[in-house]
Every structure is written in C-alpha cells, then in structure tokens.
Amino acid sequence: MSLKNITLDQYPFHHKTKTRWKDLDAFQHINNAVFLSYFEDARVALFDRWKIQPSGKSIIVAKVVANYYLQLLHPTDFIIGQKVSRVGNTSFDIQSTLFDARDKAVADAVITCVCFDFDKQKSHPVYELIKNDFNKS
C-alpha cells in the first residue's frame, strides 16, 4: 500500500489522543521512540475490547516494525487507526497508523502479538474475539 493511499477509513478501530510536551526531543519534534508508546496506548484499547488480562488469557508482543513518514510537532491532536491484519495459529498482527489532524499518515507499525496463557506459561490459539475482529477488517 502506498503512503498516499493510506486513509483512516481503512481502519475499523480509532484511538484519539494528543502529544505531550515531554514527548519532544532536542529537535523540537516528537521523538521517534515515543511513537511506540502511542501505538501501545492504542493497542491497550484493543486488549480491553478482547478482555485480555495480565494473568491467564493474555498477549505478548513479539515484534514491532515501525515506519516514520512525517514529523509530528507539539501540540497536535491525532488518531491511531488499527486493524487486525493477519491471524495465524497462536499469533496475529495489528496494523496501526498514526494520522495527524489533517488526516495525513505520519507513521505506521505492524505489531506481531502472541496469545499466551501466563498461568500455564505457554502459547494459546488466537482468541475468538480477535479472529472476529480480523474478519471485520
């Protein structure tokens, strides 16, 4: 997918938030490492939707691949669009894109997650609620 073809309406889940002064780096734009925290905040909203818990039925992030397209300045309101983009046996991918107030894609990431049972200390087949959201994408 080319950058100019990425639009918010391609994502069924939206997470609205804003930059914080503490997110700035020496160049006066949002530090690239902070984007991962923004994606994490948005991902937690999905975890709540799927009733993920810190014990028993849970999830481990296995991999994050992020791309940066534009600077993000402070103060800025923005939206992160999310969708489940792949489902495997025990893992799945969340495609996340951060859109600025002008609906331009600033950065995106693919986060690979593994369904994990912390009580049993082993991976678990992808939960049905996640599969259902994949089928909506």
mmCIF file with all atom_site columns, C-alpha atoms in Angstrom:
data_model
loop_
_atom_site.group_PDB
_atom_site.id
_atom_site.type_symbol
_atom_site.label_atom_id
_atom_site.label_alt_id
_atom_site.label_comp_id
_atom_site.label_asym_id
_atom_site.label_entity_id
_atom_site.label_seq_id
_atom_site.pdbx_PDB_ins_code
_atom_site.Cartn_x
_atom_site.Cartn_y
_atom_site.Cartn_z
_atom_site.occupancy
_atom_site.B_iso_or_equiv
_atom_site.pdbx_formal_charge
_atom_site.auth_seq_id
_atom_site.auth_comp_id
_atom_site.auth_asym_id
_atom_site.auth_atom_id
_atom_site.pdbx_PDB_model_num
ATOM 1   C CA . MET A 1 1   ? 0.000   0.000   0.000  1.00 0.00 ? 1   MET A CA 1
ATOM 2   C CA . SER A 1 2   ? 1.466   3.348   -0.954 1.00 0.00 ? 2   SER A CA 1
ATOM 3   C CA . LEU A 1 3   ? 1.546   6.135   1.616  1.00 0.00 ? 3   LEU A CA 1
ATOM 4   C CA . LYS A 1 4   ? -0.848  8.330   -0.346 1.00 0.00 ? 4   LYS A CA 1
ATOM 5   C CA . ASN A 1 5   ? -3.421  5.511   -0.384 1.00 0.00 ? 5   ASN A CA 1
ATOM 6   C CA . ILE A 1 6   ? -3.479  5.081   3.402  1.00 0.00 ? 6   ILE A CA 1
ATOM 7   C CA . THR A 1 7   ? -6.664  6.554   4.880  1.00 0.00 ? 7   THR A CA 1
ATOM 8   C CA . LEU A 1 8   ? -8.261  6.407   8.307  1.00 0.00 ? 8   LEU A CA 1
ATOM 9   C CA . ASP A 1 9   ? -11.424 4.816   6.931  1.00 0.00 ? 9   ASP A CA 1
ATOM 10  C CA . GLN A 1 10  ? -9.396  1.651   6.212  1.00 0.00 ? 10  GLN A CA 1
ATOM 11  C CA . TYR A 1 11  ? -9.220  1.029   9.966  1.00 0.00 ? 11  TYR A CA 1
ATOM 12  C CA . PRO A 1 12  ? -12.235 -0.140  11.967 1.00 0.00 ? 12  PRO A CA 1
ATOM 13  C CA . PHE A 1 13  ? -10.765 0.914   15.336 1.00 0.00 ? 13  PHE A CA 1
ATOM 14  C CA . HIS A 1 14  ? -9.782  4.503   16.171 1.00 0.00 ? 14  HIS A CA 1
ATOM 15  C CA . HIS A 1 15  ? -7.868  5.790   19.175 1.00 0.00 ? 15  HIS A CA 1
ATOM 16  C CA . LYS A 1 16  ? -7.804  9.584   19.668 1.00 0.00 ? 16  LYS A CA 1
ATOM 17  C CA . THR A 1 17  ? -5.078  11.229  21.728 1.00 0.00 ? 17  THR A CA 1
ATOM 18  C CA . LYS A 1 18  ? -2.620  14.132  21.692 1.00 0.00 ? 18  LYS A CA 1
ATOM 19  C CA . THR A 1 19  ? 1.061   14.840  22.015 1.00 0.00 ? 19  THR A CA 1
ATOM 20  C CA . ARG A 1 20  ? 2.603   15.768  25.350 1.00 0.00 ? 20  ARG A CA 1
ATOM 21  C CA . TRP A 1 21  ? 5.318   18.335  25.964 1.00 0.00 ? 21  TRP A CA 1
ATOM 22  C CA . LYS A 1 22  ? 7.545   15.646  27.492 1.00 0.00 ? 22  LYS A CA 1
ATOM 23  C CA . ASP A 1 23  ? 7.484   13.749  24.147 1.00 0.00 ? 23  ASP A CA 1
ATOM 24  C CA . LEU A 1 24  ? 9.652   16.381  22.415 1.00 0.00 ? 24  LEU A CA 1
ATOM 25  C CA . ASP A 1 25  ? 13.280  15.735  21.573 1.00 0.00 ? 25  ASP A CA 1
ATOM 26  C CA . ALA A 1 26  ? 16.161  18.181  21.064 1.00 0.00 ? 26  ALA A CA 1
ATOM 27  C CA . PHE A 1 27  ? 14.937  18.904  17.512 1.00 0.00 ? 27  PHE A CA 1
ATOM 28  C CA . GLN A 1 28  ? 11.538  20.080  18.863 1.00 0.00 ? 28  GLN A CA 1
ATOM 29  C CA . HIS A 1 29  ? 9.503   17.328  17.240 1.00 0.00 ? 29  HIS A CA 1
ATOM 30  C CA . ILE A 1 30  ? 8.099   14.168  18.796 1.00 0.00 ? 30  ILE A CA 1
ATOM 31  C CA . ASN A 1 31  ? 10.881  11.668  19.449 1.00 0.00 ? 31  ASN A CA 1
ATOM 32  C CA . ASN A 1 32  ? 10.655  8.560   17.283 1.00 0.00 ? 32  ASN A CA 1
ATOM 33  C CA . ALA A 1 33  ? 10.754  6.228   20.305 1.00 0.00 ? 33  ALA A CA 1
ATOM 34  C CA . VAL A 1 34  ? 7.604   7.880   21.691 1.00 0.00 ? 34  VAL A CA 1
ATOM 35  C CA . PHE A 1 35  ? 5.585   6.662   18.703 1.00 0.00 ? 35  PHE A CA 1
ATOM 36  C CA . LEU A 1 36  ? 5.867   3.140   20.097 1.00 0.00 ? 36  LEU A CA 1
ATOM 37  C CA . SER A 1 37  ? 4.224   4.362   23.309 1.00 0.00 ? 37  SER A CA 1
ATOM 38  C CA . TYR A 1 38  ? 1.417   5.945   21.303 1.00 0.00 ? 38  TYR A CA 1
ATOM 39  C CA . PHE A 1 39  ? 0.885   2.651   19.455 1.00 0.00 ? 39  PHE A CA 1
ATOM 40  C CA . GLU A 1 40  ? 0.951   0.825   22.792 1.00 0.00 ? 40  GLU A CA 1
ATOM 41  C CA . ASP A 1 41  ? -1.750  3.091   24.242 1.00 0.00 ? 41  ASP A CA 1
ATOM 42  C CA . ALA A 1 42  ? -3.949  2.385   21.227 1.00 0.00 ? 42  ALA A CA 1
ATOM 43  C CA . ARG A 1 43  ? -3.240  -1.353  21.459 1.00 0.00 ? 43  ARG A CA 1
ATOM 44  C CA . VAL A 1 44  ? -4.334  -1.414  25.114 1.00 0.00 ? 44  VAL A CA 1
ATOM 45  C CA . ALA A 1 45  ? -7.776  -0.226  23.983 1.00 0.00 ? 45  ALA A CA 1
ATOM 46  C CA . LEU A 1 46  ? -7.968  -3.339  21.778 1.00 0.00 ? 46  LEU A CA 1
ATOM 47  C CA . PHE A 1 47  ? -6.772  -5.520  24.669 1.00 0.00 ? 47  PHE A CA 1
ATOM 48  C CA . ASP A 1 48  ? -9.638  -4.143  26.773 1.00 0.00 ? 48  ASP A CA 1
ATOM 49  C CA . ARG A 1 49  ? -12.046 -4.924  23.945 1.00 0.00 ? 49  ARG A CA 1
ATOM 50  C CA . TRP A 1 50  ? -10.745 -8.516  23.845 1.00 0.00 ? 50  TRP A CA 1
ATOM 51  C CA . LYS A 1 51  ? -10.823 -8.867  27.663 1.00 0.00 ? 51  LYS A CA 1
ATOM 52  C CA . ILE A 1 52  ? -7.089  -9.513  27.878 1.00 0.00 ? 52  ILE A CA 1
ATOM 53  C CA . GLN A 1 53  ? -5.786  -9.896  31.438 1.00 0.00 ? 53  GLN A CA 1
ATOM 54  C CA . PRO A 1 54  ? -2.290  -9.693  32.964 1.00 0.00 ? 54  PRO A CA 1
ATOM 55  C CA . SER A 1 55  ? -2.633  -13.338 34.041 1.00 0.00 ? 55  SER A CA 1
ATOM 56  C CA . GLY A 1 56  ? -4.271  -16.307 32.373 1.00 0.00 ? 56  GLY A CA 1
ATOM 57  C CA . LYS A 1 57  ? -5.649  -15.164 28.997 1.00 0.00 ? 57  LYS A CA 1
ATOM 58  C CA . SER A 1 58  ? -3.084  -12.654 27.823 1.00 0.00 ? 58  SER A CA 1
ATOM 59  C CA . ILE A 1 59  ? -0.862  -11.474 24.977 1.00 0.00 ? 59  ILE A CA 1
ATOM 60  C CA . ILE A 1 60  ? 2.861   -10.988 24.444 1.00 0.00 ? 60  ILE A CA 1
ATOM 61  C CA . VAL A 1 61  ? 4.219   -8.536  21.879 1.00 0.00 ? 61  VAL A CA 1
ATOM 62  C CA . ALA A 1 62  ? 6.766   -10.490 19.822 1.00 0.00 ? 62  ALA A CA 1
ATOM 63  C CA . LYS A 1 63  ? 7.793   -7.941  17.205 1.00 0.00 ? 63  LYS A CA 1
ATOM 64  C CA . VAL A 1 64  ? 7.251   -4.327  16.174 1.00 0.00 ? 64  VAL A CA 1
ATOM 65  C CA . VAL A 1 65  ? 8.178   -2.883  12.779 1.00 0.00 ? 65  VAL A CA 1
ATOM 66  C CA . ALA A 1 66  ? 7.679   0.885   12.581 1.00 0.00 ? 66  ALA A CA 1
ATOM 67  C CA . ASN A 1 67  ? 7.920   3.323   9.675  1.00 0.00 ? 67  ASN A CA 1
ATOM 68  C CA . TYR A 1 68  ? 8.138   7.092   10.003 1.00 0.00 ? 68  TYR A CA 1
ATOM 69  C CA . TYR A 1 69  ? 6.896   9.354   7.198  1.00 0.00 ? 69  TYR A CA 1
ATOM 70  C CA . LEU A 1 70  ? 6.449   12.869  8.616  1.00 0.00 ? 70  LEU A CA 1
ATOM 71  C CA . GLN A 1 71  ? 7.468   14.868  11.666 1.00 0.00 ? 71  GLN A CA 1
ATOM 72  C CA . LEU A 1 72  ? 4.908   15.177  14.423 1.00 0.00 ? 72  LEU A CA 1
ATOM 73  C CA . LEU A 1 73  ? 5.016   18.508  16.235 1.00 0.00 ? 73  LEU A CA 1
ATOM 74  C CA . HIS A 1 74  ? 3.658   19.550  19.604 1.00 0.00 ? 74  HIS A CA 1
ATOM 75  C CA . PRO A 1 75  ? 0.898   20.359  20.335 1.00 0.00 ? 75  PRO A CA 1
ATOM 76  C CA . THR A 1 76  ? -1.019  18.048  17.990 1.00 0.00 ? 76  THR A CA 1
ATOM 77  C CA . ASP A 1 77  ? -4.202  16.010  18.291 1.00 0.00 ? 77  ASP A CA 1
ATOM 78  C CA . PHE A 1 78  ? -4.028  12.767  16.352 1.00 0.00 ? 78  PHE A CA 1
ATOM 79  C CA . ILE A 1 79  ? -5.815  9.481   15.714 1.00 0.00 ? 79  ILE A CA 1
ATOM 80  C CA . ILE A 1 80  ? -4.350  5.998   15.512 1.00 0.00 ? 80  ILE A CA 1
ATOM 81  C CA . GLY A 1 81  ? -6.251  3.696   13.191 1.00 0.00 ? 81  GLY A CA 1
ATOM 82  C CA . GLN A 1 82  ? -5.940  -0.018  13.945 1.00 0.00 ? 82  GLN A CA 1
ATOM 83  C CA . LYS A 1 83  ? -6.969  -3.322  12.467 1.00 0.00 ? 83  LYS A CA 1
ATOM 84  C CA . VAL A 1 84  ? -6.093  -6.976  12.839 1.00 0.00 ? 84  VAL A CA 1
ATOM 85  C CA . SER A 1 85  ? -4.244  -7.597  9.580  1.00 0.00 ? 85  SER A CA 1
ATOM 86  C CA . ARG A 1 86  ? -3.152  -11.237 9.965  1.00 0.00 ? 86  ARG A CA 1
ATOM 87  C CA . VAL A 1 87  ? -4.177  -14.223 12.066 1.00 0.00 ? 87  VAL A CA 1
ATOM 88  C CA . GLY A 1 88  ? -2.048  -17.327 12.477 1.00 0.00 ? 88  GLY A CA 1
ATOM 89  C CA . ASN A 1 89  ? -2.390  -20.279 14.857 1.00 0.00 ? 89  ASN A CA 1
ATOM 90  C CA . THR A 1 90  ? -1.167  -18.558 18.036 1.00 0.00 ? 90  THR A CA 1
ATOM 91  C CA . SER A 1 91  ? -0.078  -15.159 16.706 1.00 0.00 ? 91  SER A CA 1
ATOM 92  C CA . PHE A 1 92  ? -1.653  -12.224 14.909 1.00 0.00 ? 92  PHE A CA 1
ATOM 93  C CA . ASP A 1 93  ? -0.665  -8.802  13.564 1.00 0.00 ? 93  ASP A CA 1
ATOM 94  C CA . ILE A 1 94  ? -2.106  -5.408  14.389 1.00 0.00 ? 94  ILE A CA 1
ATOM 95  C CA . GLN A 1 95  ? -1.635  -2.794  11.661 1.00 0.00 ? 95  GLN A CA 1
ATOM 96  C CA . SER A 1 96  ? -1.554  0.680   13.236 1.00 0.00 ? 96  SER A CA 1
ATOM 97  C CA . THR A 1 97  ? -1.258  4.050   11.509 1.00 0.00 ? 97  THR A CA 1
ATOM 98  C CA . LEU A 1 98  ? -0.948  7.419   13.216 1.00 0.00 ? 98  LEU A CA 1
ATOM 99  C CA . PHE A 1 99  ? -2.826  10.203  11.389 1.00 0.00 ? 99  PHE A CA 1
ATOM 100 C CA . ASP A 1 100 ? -2.299  13.886  12.155 1.00 0.00 ? 100 ASP A CA 1
ATOM 101 C CA . ALA A 1 101 ? -5.084  16.471  12.408 1.00 0.00 ? 101 ALA A CA 1
ATOM 102 C CA . ARG A 1 102 ? -5.022  16.852  8.592  1.00 0.00 ? 102 ARG A CA 1
ATOM 103 C CA . ASP A 1 103 ? -5.573  13.069  8.184  1.00 0.00 ? 103 ASP A CA 1
ATOM 104 C CA . LYS A 1 104 ? -2.038  12.552  6.839  1.00 0.00 ? 104 LYS A CA 1
ATOM 105 C CA . ALA A 1 105 ? -0.258  9.320   7.755  1.00 0.00 ? 105 ALA A CA 1
ATOM 106 C CA . VAL A 1 106 ? 2.670   10.285  9.985  1.00 0.00 ? 106 VAL A CA 1
ATOM 107 C CA . ALA A 1 107 ? 3.879   6.805   10.986 1.00 0.00 ? 107 ALA A CA 1
ATOM 108 C CA . ASP A 1 108 ? 2.726   3.218   10.957 1.00 0.00 ? 108 ASP A CA 1
ATOM 109 C CA . ALA A 1 109 ? 3.626   -0.056  12.596 1.00 0.00 ? 109 ALA A CA 1
ATOM 110 C CA . VAL A 1 110 ? 2.890   -3.732  12.348 1.00 0.00 ? 110 VAL A CA 1
ATOM 111 C CA . ILE A 1 111 ? 2.847   -5.339  15.775 1.00 0.00 ? 111 ILE A CA 1
ATOM 112 C CA . THR A 1 112 ? 3.046   -9.129  15.961 1.00 0.00 ? 112 THR A CA 1
ATOM 113 C CA . CYS A 1 113 ? 1.384   -10.477 19.099 1.00 0.00 ? 113 CYS A CA 1
ATOM 114 C CA . VAL A 1 114 ? 1.273   -13.993 20.525 1.00 0.00 ? 114 VAL A CA 1
ATOM 115 C CA . CYS A 1 115 ? -1.695  -15.219 22.550 1.00 0.00 ? 115 CYS A CA 1
ATOM 116 C CA . PHE A 1 116 ? -0.217  -16.506 25.790 1.00 0.00 ? 116 PHE A CA 1
ATOM 117 C CA . ASP A 1 117 ? -1.507  -18.152 28.953 1.00 0.00 ? 117 ASP A CA 1
ATOM 118 C CA . PHE A 1 118 ? 0.677   -16.865 31.779 1.00 0.00 ? 118 PHE A CA 1
ATOM 119 C CA . ASP A 1 119 ? -0.751  -19.391 34.247 1.00 0.00 ? 119 ASP A CA 1
ATOM 120 C CA . LYS A 1 120 ? 0.330   -22.310 32.038 1.00 0.00 ? 120 LYS A CA 1
ATOM 121 C CA . GLN A 1 121 ? 3.364   -20.484 30.585 1.00 0.00 ? 121 GLN A CA 1
ATOM 122 C CA . LYS A 1 122 ? 2.567   -21.442 27.010 1.00 0.00 ? 122 LYS A CA 1
ATOM 123 C CA . SER A 1 123 ? 1.143   -20.005 23.838 1.00 0.00 ? 123 SER A CA 1
ATOM 124 C CA . HIS A 1 124 ? -2.552  -20.367 23.139 1.00 0.00 ? 124 HIS A CA 1
ATOM 125 C CA . PRO A 1 125 ? -4.571  -20.449 19.894 1.00 0.00 ? 125 PRO A CA 1
ATOM 126 C CA . VAL A 1 126 ? -5.704  -16.973 18.808 1.00 0.00 ? 126 VAL A CA 1
ATOM 127 C CA . TYR A 1 127 ? -8.738  -15.931 20.842 1.00 0.00 ? 127 TYR A CA 1
ATOM 128 C CA . GLU A 1 128 ? -12.119 -15.863 19.082 1.00 0.00 ? 128 GLU A CA 1
ATOM 129 C CA . LEU A 1 129 ? -12.724 -12.153 19.710 1.00 0.00 ? 129 LEU A CA 1
ATOM 130 C CA . ILE A 1 130 ? -9.504  -11.374 17.826 1.00 0.00 ? 130 ILE A CA 1
ATOM 131 C CA . LYS A 1 131 ? -10.489 -13.664 14.944 1.00 0.00 ? 131 LYS A CA 1
ATOM 132 C CA . ASN A 1 132 ? -13.866 -11.927 14.803 1.00 0.00 ? 132 ASN A CA 1
ATOM 133 C CA . ASP A 1 133 ? -12.178 -8.524  14.505 1.00 0.00 ? 133 ASP A CA 1
ATOM 134 C CA . PHE A 1 134 ? -9.882  -9.888  11.770 1.00 0.00 ? 134 PHE A CA 1
ATOM 135 C CA . ASN A 1 135 ? -12.948 -10.950 9.800  1.00 0.00 ? 135 ASN A CA 1
ATOM 136 C CA . LYS A 1 136 ? -14.339 -7.370  10.090 1.00 0.00 ? 136 LYS A CA 1
ATOM 137 C CA . SER A 1 137 ? -11.190 -5.819  8.587  1.00 0.00 ? 137 SER A CA 1
#
